[in-house]
Amino acid sequence: MLDQILRFFEQHLTADEGPALRDAEHTRRLAVAALLLEMARMDEEVTTEESAAVERTVREQFGLREGESRALLALAEKEREASVDYFQFTRLINDHGSAEEKRWIVEALWRIAFADGHLDRYEEHLVRRLADLLYVPHADFIAAKHRALGGL
């Protein structure tokens, strides 16, 4: 599995970064994508709107082409399925992500939760839990929710 992930990033996402920075960036992207996929699946019904929101978010945020975003999401889905908790993903983001990026992630989670026009209680719980694990202050959590609602 790890070989597949590294191969994907070497083929598609290798800029002029050093190896250590590139590996940290790629694993962080994979962690973000896994959390976004988890949000889409939280209410046990993945709608086309939620799937499209996840793919669009990954493509735009990371500057990927359609095929690249789908490959990243396929790898992230495998990681998500194999995971037993969210900590492995949030730890990577905490280790390599900025406060601004964490706020963006929380807003993206809200946008995916609202994508189907219905906020399920489990979706709201997941955003709260992930915001806590990412050490996003409550005021930023609420502001992200309002921004996500304003963008609909």
JSON list of C-alpha atoms in Angstrom, two decimals:
[
{"chain": "A", "resi": 1, "resn": "MET", "atom": "CA", "xyz": [0.00, 0.00, 0.00]},
{"chain": "A", "resi": 2, "resn": "LEU", "atom": "CA", "xyz": [2.72, 2.47, 0.95]},
{"chain": "A", "resi": 3, "resn": "ASP", "atom": "CA", "xyz": [4.52, 1.70, -2.32]},
{"chain": "A", "resi": 4, "resn": "GLN", "atom": "CA", "xyz": [1.37, 2.61, -4.27]},
{"chain": "A", "resi": 5, "resn": "ILE", "atom": "CA", "xyz": [1.09, 5.91, -2.43]},
{"chain": "A", "resi": 6, "resn": "LEU", "atom": "CA", "xyz": [4.72, 6.81, -2.98]},
{"chain": "A", "resi": 7, "resn": "ARG", "atom": "CA", "xyz": [4.54, 5.82, -6.65]},
{"chain": "A", "resi": 8, "resn": "PHE", "atom": "CA", "xyz": [1.47, 8.01, -7.16]},
{"chain": "A", "resi": 9, "resn": "PHE", "atom": "CA", "xyz": [3.12, 11.02, -5.60]},
{"chain": "A", "resi": 10, "resn": "GLU", "atom": "CA", "xyz": [6.36, 10.52, -7.49]},
{"chain": "A", "resi": 11, "resn": "GLN", "atom": "CA", "xyz": [4.51, 10.30, -10.79]},
{"chain": "A", "resi": 12, "resn": "HIS", "atom": "CA", "xyz": [2.02, 13.10, -10.32]},
{"chain": "A", "resi": 13, "resn": "LEU", "atom": "CA", "xyz": [3.03, 15.50, -7.63]},
{"chain": "A", "resi": 14, "resn": "THR", "atom": "CA", "xyz": [6.78, 15.89, -7.58]},
{"chain": "A", "resi": 15, "resn": "ALA", "atom": "CA", "xyz": [7.65, 19.54, -7.87]},
{"chain": "A", "resi": 16, "resn": "ASP", "atom": "CA", "xyz": [11.04, 21.00, -7.09]},
{"chain": "A", "resi": 17, "resn": "GLU", "atom": "CA", "xyz": [10.70, 20.07, -3.43]},
{"chain": "A", "resi": 18, "resn": "GLY", "atom": "CA", "xyz": [13.26, 18.14, -1.43]},
{"chain": "A", "resi": 19, "resn": "PRO", "atom": "CA", "xyz": [12.44, 14.51, -0.62]},
{"chain": "A", "resi": 20, "resn": "ALA", "atom": "CA", "xyz": [11.54, 15.09, 3.04]},
{"chain": "A", "resi": 21, "resn": "LEU", "atom": "CA", "xyz": [9.29, 18.05, 2.29]},
{"chain": "A", "resi": 22, "resn": "ARG", "atom": "CA", "xyz": [7.70, 16.21, -0.63]},
{"chain": "A", "resi": 23, "resn": "ASP", "atom": "CA", "xyz": [6.94, 13.12, 1.49]},
{"chain": "A", "resi": 24, "resn": "ALA", "atom": "CA", "xyz": [5.42, 15.22, 4.28]},
{"chain": "A", "resi": 25, "resn": "GLU", "atom": "CA", "xyz": [3.29, 17.14, 1.79]},
{"chain": "A", "resi": 26, "resn": "HIS", "atom": "CA", "xyz": [2.05, 13.99, 0.09]},
{"chain": "A", "resi": 27, "resn": "THR", "atom": "CA", "xyz": [1.15, 12.15, 3.27]},
{"chain": "A", "resi": 28, "resn": "ARG", "atom": "CA", "xyz": [-0.63, 15.27, 4.53]},
{"chain": "A", "resi": 29, "resn": "ARG", "atom": "CA", "xyz": [-2.66, 15.43, 1.30]},
{"chain": "A", "resi": 30, "resn": "LEU", "atom": "CA", "xyz": [-3.57, 11.78, 1.67]},
{"chain": "A", "resi": 31, "resn": "ALA", "atom": "CA", "xyz": [-4.67, 12.38, 5.29]},
{"chain": "A", "resi": 32, "resn": "VAL", "atom": "CA", "xyz": [-6.83, 15.35, 4.29]},
{"chain": "A", "resi": 33, "resn": "ALA", "atom": "CA", "xyz": [-8.43, 13.37, 1.47]},
{"chain": "A", "resi": 34, "resn": "ALA", "atom": "CA", "xyz": [-9.19, 10.46, 3.83]},
{"chain": "A", "resi": 35, "resn": "LEU", "atom": "CA", "xyz": [-10.96, 12.80, 6.27]},
{"chain": "A", "resi": 36, "resn": "LEU", "atom": "CA", "xyz": [-12.99, 14.38, 3.47]},
{"chain": "A", "resi": 37, "resn": "LEU", "atom": "CA", "xyz": [-14.04, 10.92, 2.28]},
{"chain": "A", "resi": 38, "resn": "GLU", "atom": "CA", "xyz": [-15.00, 9.96, 5.82]},
{"chain": "A", "resi": 39, "resn": "MET", "atom": "CA", "xyz": [-17.28, 12.99, 5.99]},
{"chain": "A", "resi": 40, "resn": "ALA", "atom": "CA", "xyz": [-19.01, 11.99, 2.76]},
{"chain": "A", "resi": 41, "resn": "ARG", "atom": "CA", "xyz": [-19.70, 8.55, 4.22]},
{"chain": "A", "resi": 42, "resn": "MET", "atom": "CA", "xyz": [-20.71, 9.65, 7.69]},
{"chain": "A", "resi": 43, "resn": "ASP", "atom": "CA", "xyz": [-24.47, 9.53, 7.12]},
{"chain": "A", "resi": 44, "resn": "GLU", "atom": "CA", "xyz": [-24.13, 6.10, 5.44]},
{"chain": "A", "resi": 45, "resn": "GLU", "atom": "CA", "xyz": [-25.42, 7.45, 2.11]},
{"chain": "A", "resi": 46, "resn": "VAL", "atom": "CA", "xyz": [-22.87, 8.97, -0.22]},
{"chain": "A", "resi": 47, "resn": "THR", "atom": "CA", "xyz": [-24.73, 11.26, -2.58]},
{"chain": "A", "resi": 48, "resn": "THR", "atom": "CA", "xyz": [-23.44, 12.41, -5.95]},
{"chain": "A", "resi": 49, "resn": "GLU", "atom": "CA", "xyz": [-23.29, 15.93, -4.51]},
{"chain": "A", "resi": 50, "resn": "GLU", "atom": "CA", "xyz": [-21.03, 14.80, -1.68]},
{"chain": "A", "resi": 51, "resn": "SER", "atom": "CA", "xyz": [-18.77, 12.81, -3.99]},
{"chain": "A", "resi": 52, "resn": "ALA", "atom": "CA", "xyz": [-18.49, 15.75, -6.36]},
{"chain": "A", "resi": 53, "resn": "ALA", "atom": "CA", "xyz": [-17.75, 18.11, -3.47]},
{"chain": "A", "resi": 54, "resn": "VAL", "atom": "CA", "xyz": [-14.94, 15.87, -2.21]},
{"chain": "A", "resi": 55, "resn": "GLU", "atom": "CA", "xyz": [-13.34, 15.53, -5.63]},
{"chain": "A", "resi": 56, "resn": "ARG", "atom": "CA", "xyz": [-13.68, 19.25, -6.42]},
{"chain": "A", "resi": 57, "resn": "THR", "atom": "CA", "xyz": [-12.22, 20.19, -3.03]},
{"chain": "A", "resi": 58, "resn": "VAL", "atom": "CA", "xyz": [-9.18, 17.93, -3.46]},
{"chain": "A", "resi": 59, "resn": "ARG", "atom": "CA", "xyz": [-8.62, 19.01, -7.05]},
{"chain": "A", "resi": 60, "resn": "GLU", "atom": "CA", "xyz": [-8.84, 22.74, -6.32]},
{"chain": "A", "resi": 61, "resn": "GLN", "atom": "CA", "xyz": [-6.99, 22.79, -3.00]},
{"chain": "A", "resi": 62, "resn": "PHE", "atom": "CA", "xyz": [-4.07, 20.71, -4.19]},
{"chain": "A", "resi": 63, "resn": "GLY", "atom": "CA", "xyz": [-3.99, 21.91, -7.80]},
{"chain": "A", "resi": 64, "resn": "LEU", "atom": "CA", "xyz": [-4.54, 18.45, -9.29]},
{"chain": "A", "resi": 65, "resn": "ARG", "atom": "CA", "xyz": [-5.93, 17.38, -12.63]},
{"chain": "A", "resi": 66, "resn": "GLU", "atom": "CA", "xyz": [-9.01, 15.16, -12.64]},
{"chain": "A", "resi": 67, "resn": "GLY", "atom": "CA", "xyz": [-7.10, 11.89, -13.01]},
{"chain": "A", "resi": 68, "resn": "GLU", "atom": "CA", "xyz": [-4.66, 12.86, -10.29]},
{"chain": "A", "resi": 69, "resn": "SER", "atom": "CA", "xyz": [-7.43, 13.76, -7.85]},
{"chain": "A", "resi": 70, "resn": "ARG", "atom": "CA", "xyz": [-9.20, 10.46, -8.53]},
{"chain": "A", "resi": 71, "resn": "ALA", "atom": "CA", "xyz": [-5.98, 8.52, -7.96]},
{"chain": "A", "resi": 72, "resn": "LEU", "atom": "CA", "xyz": [-5.35, 10.37, -4.70]},
{"chain": "A", "resi": 73, "resn": "LEU", "atom": "CA", "xyz": [-8.92, 9.70, -3.56]},
{"chain": "A", "resi": 74, "resn": "ALA", "atom": "CA", "xyz": [-8.62, 6.01, -4.43]},
{"chain": "A", "resi": 75, "resn": "LEU", "atom": "CA", "xyz": [-5.51, 5.73, -2.27]},
{"chain": "A", "resi": 76, "resn": "ALA", "atom": "CA", "xyz": [-7.14, 7.78, 0.48]},
{"chain": "A", "resi": 77, "resn": "GLU", "atom": "CA", "xyz": [-10.17, 5.49, 0.41]},
{"chain": "A", "resi": 78, "resn": "LYS", "atom": "CA", "xyz": [-7.94, 2.46, 0.97]},
{"chain": "A", "resi": 79, "resn": "GLU", "atom": "CA", "xyz": [-6.26, 4.22, 3.90]},
{"chain": "A", "resi": 80, "resn": "ARG", "atom": "CA", "xyz": [-9.63, 5.27, 5.31]},
{"chain": "A", "resi": 81, "resn": "GLU", "atom": "CA", "xyz": [-10.97, 1.73, 5.11]},
{"chain": "A", "resi": 82, "resn": "ALA", "atom": "CA", "xyz": [-7.87, 0.33, 6.82]},
{"chain": "A", "resi": 83, "resn": "SER", "atom": "CA", "xyz": [-7.85, 2.90, 9.62]},
{"chain": "A", "resi": 84, "resn": "VAL", "atom": "CA", "xyz": [-9.23, 2.28, 13.08]},
{"chain": "A", "resi": 85, "resn": "ASP", "atom": "CA", "xyz": [-9.50, 5.91, 14.13]},
{"chain": "A", "resi": 86, "resn": "TYR", "atom": "CA", "xyz": [-8.98, 9.49, 12.95]},
{"chain": "A", "resi": 87, "resn": "PHE", "atom": "CA", "xyz": [-5.88, 10.15, 14.99]},
{"chain": "A", "resi": 88, "resn": "GLN", "atom": "CA", "xyz": [-3.48, 8.76, 12.37]},
{"chain": "A", "resi": 89, "resn": "PHE", "atom": "CA", "xyz": [-4.79, 11.34, 9.89]},
{"chain": "A", "resi": 90, "resn": "THR", "atom": "CA", "xyz": [-5.11, 14.30, 12.25]},
{"chain": "A", "resi": 91, "resn": "ARG", "atom": "CA", "xyz": [-1.64, 13.66, 13.64]},
{"chain": "A", "resi": 92, "resn": "LEU", "atom": "CA", "xyz": [-0.12, 13.97, 10.16]},
{"chain": "A", "resi": 93, "resn": "ILE", "atom": "CA", "xyz": [-2.02, 17.19, 9.58]},
{"chain": "A", "resi": 94, "resn": "ASN", "atom": "CA", "xyz": [-1.04, 18.57, 12.99]},
{"chain": "A", "resi": 95, "resn": "ASP", "atom": "CA", "xyz": [2.61, 17.69, 12.36]},
{"chain": "A", "resi": 96, "resn": "HIS", "atom": "CA", "xyz": [2.78, 19.24, 8.90]},
{"chain": "A", "resi": 97, "resn": "GLY", "atom": "CA", "xyz": [-0.14, 21.64, 8.51]},
{"chain": "A", "resi": 98, "resn": "SER", "atom": "CA", "xyz": [-0.58, 25.28, 9.46]},
{"chain": "A", "resi": 99, "resn": "ALA", "atom": "CA", "xyz": [-3.39, 26.72, 11.58]},
{"chain": "A", "resi": 100, "resn": "GLU", "atom": "CA", "xyz": [-4.80, 28.29, 8.43]},
{"chain": "A", "resi": 101, "resn": "GLU", "atom": "CA", "xyz": [-4.89, 24.95, 6.66]},
{"chain": "A", "resi": 102, "resn": "LYS", "atom": "CA", "xyz": [-6.63, 23.32, 9.62]},
{"chain": "A", "resi": 103, "resn": "ARG", "atom": "CA", "xyz": [-9.32, 26.02, 9.50]},
{"chain": "A", "resi": 104, "resn": "TRP", "atom": "CA", "xyz": [-9.67, 25.38, 5.76]},
{"chain": "A", "resi": 105, "resn": "ILE", "atom": "CA", "xyz": [-10.07, 21.63, 6.42]},
{"chain": "A", "resi": 106, "resn": "VAL", "atom": "CA", "xyz": [-12.85, 22.27, 8.92]},
{"chain": "A", "resi": 107, "resn": "GLU", "atom": "CA", "xyz": [-14.63, 24.53, 6.42]},
{"chain": "A", "resi": 108, "resn": "ALA", "atom": "CA", "xyz": [-14.22, 21.89, 3.70]},
{"chain": "A", "resi": 109, "resn": "LEU", "atom": "CA", "xyz": [-15.72, 19.28, 6.03]},
{"chain": "A", "resi": 110, "resn": "TRP", "atom": "CA", "xyz": [-18.71, 21.55, 6.60]},
{"chain": "A", "resi": 111, "resn": "ARG", "atom": "CA", "xyz": [-19.12, 22.10, 2.85]},
{"chain": "A", "resi": 112, "resn": "ILE", "atom": "CA", "xyz": [-19.18, 18.36, 2.23]},
{"chain": "A", "resi": 113, "resn": "ALA", "atom": "CA", "xyz": [-21.64, 17.84, 5.09]},
{"chain": "A", "resi": 114, "resn": "PHE", "atom": "CA", "xyz": [-23.96, 20.47, 3.57]},
{"chain": "A", "resi": 115, "resn": "ALA", "atom": "CA", "xyz": [-23.45, 19.32, -0.05]},
{"chain": "A", "resi": 116, "resn": "ASP", "atom": "CA", "xyz": [-26.58, 17.15, -0.11]},
{"chain": "A", "resi": 117, "resn": "GLY", "atom": "CA", "xyz": [-28.73, 19.86, 1.47]},
{"chain": "A", "resi": 118, "resn": "HIS", "atom": "CA", "xyz": [-29.06, 18.02, 4.77]},
{"chain": "A", "resi": 119, "resn": "LEU", "atom": "CA", "xyz": [-26.85, 18.13, 7.85]},
{"chain": "A", "resi": 120, "resn": "ASP", "atom": "CA", "xyz": [-27.00, 14.79, 9.62]},
{"chain": "A", "resi": 121, "resn": "ARG", "atom": "CA", "xyz": [-26.25, 14.74, 13.36]},
{"chain": "A", "resi": 122, "resn": "TYR", "atom": "CA", "xyz": [-23.40, 12.29, 12.74]},
{"chain": "A", "resi": 123, "resn": "GLU", "atom": "CA", "xyz": [-21.88, 14.67, 10.20]},
{"chain": "A", "resi": 124, "resn": "GLU", "atom": "CA", "xyz": [-22.00, 17.53, 12.69]},
{"chain": "A", "resi": 125, "resn": "HIS", "atom": "CA", "xyz": [-20.47, 15.30, 15.35]},
{"chain": "A", "resi": 126, "resn": "LEU", "atom": "CA", "xyz": [-17.62, 14.33, 13.03]},
{"chain": "A", "resi": 127, "resn": "VAL", "atom": "CA", "xyz": [-16.79, 17.94, 12.18]},
{"chain": "A", "resi": 128, "resn": "ARG", "atom": "CA", "xyz": [-16.72, 18.79, 15.91]},
{"chain": "A", "resi": 129, "resn": "ARG", "atom": "CA", "xyz": [-14.54, 15.81, 16.70]},
{"chain": "A", "resi": 130, "resn": "LEU", "atom": "CA", "xyz": [-12.07, 16.47, 13.88]},
{"chain": "A", "resi": 131, "resn": "ALA", "atom": "CA", "xyz": [-11.89, 20.18, 14.73]},
{"chain": "A", "resi": 132, "resn": "ASP", "atom": "CA", "xyz": [-10.97, 19.20, 18.29]},
{"chain": "A", "resi": 133, "resn": "LEU", "atom": "CA", "xyz": [-8.35, 16.72, 17.09]},
{"chain": "A", "resi": 134, "resn": "LEU", "atom": "CA", "xyz": [-6.91, 19.41, 14.80]},
{"chain": "A", "resi": 135, "resn": "TYR", "atom": "CA", "xyz": [-6.85, 21.93, 17.68]},
{"chain": "A", "resi": 136, "resn": "VAL", "atom": "CA", "xyz": [-9.10, 24.36, 15.80]},
{"chain": "A", "resi": 137, "resn": "PRO", "atom": "CA", "xyz": [-10.54, 26.87, 18.29]},
{"chain": "A", "resi": 138, "resn": "HIS", "atom": "CA", "xyz": [-14.31, 26.85, 18.71]},
{"chain": "A", "resi": 139, "resn": "ALA", "atom": "CA", "xyz": [-14.66, 30.36, 17.28]},
{"chain": "A", "resi": 140, "resn": "ASP", "atom": "CA", "xyz": [-12.90, 29.23, 14.09]},
{"chain": "A", "resi": 141, "resn": "PHE", "atom": "CA", "xyz": [-15.08, 26.09, 14.01]},
{"chain": "A", "resi": 142, "resn": "ILE", "atom": "CA", "xyz": [-18.24, 28.25, 14.08]},
{"chain": "A", "resi": 143, "resn": "ALA", "atom": "CA", "xyz": [-16.83, 30.77, 11.56]},
{"chain": "A", "resi": 144, "resn": "ALA", "atom": "CA", "xyz": [-16.01, 27.91, 9.17]},
{"chain": "A", "resi": 145, "resn": "LYS", "atom": "CA", "xyz": [-19.58, 26.63, 9.46]},
{"chain": "A", "resi": 146, "resn": "HIS", "atom": "CA", "xyz": [-20.97, 30.07, 8.62]},
{"chain": "A", "resi": 147, "resn": "ARG", "atom": "CA", "xyz": [-18.61, 30.47, 5.65]},
{"chain": "A", "resi": 148, "resn": "ALA", "atom": "CA", "xyz": [-19.64, 27.04, 4.36]},
{"chain": "A", "resi": 149, "resn": "LEU", "atom": "CA", "xyz": [-23.32, 27.91, 4.71]},
{"chain": "A", "resi": 150, "resn": "GLY", "atom": "CA", "xyz": [-22.74, 31.26, 3.00]},
{"chain": "A", "resi": 151, "resn": "GLY", "atom": "CA", "xyz": [-21.17, 29.52, 0.01]},
{"chain": "A", "resi": 152, "resn": "LEU", "atom": "CA", "xyz": [-24.26, 27.42, -0.70]}
]
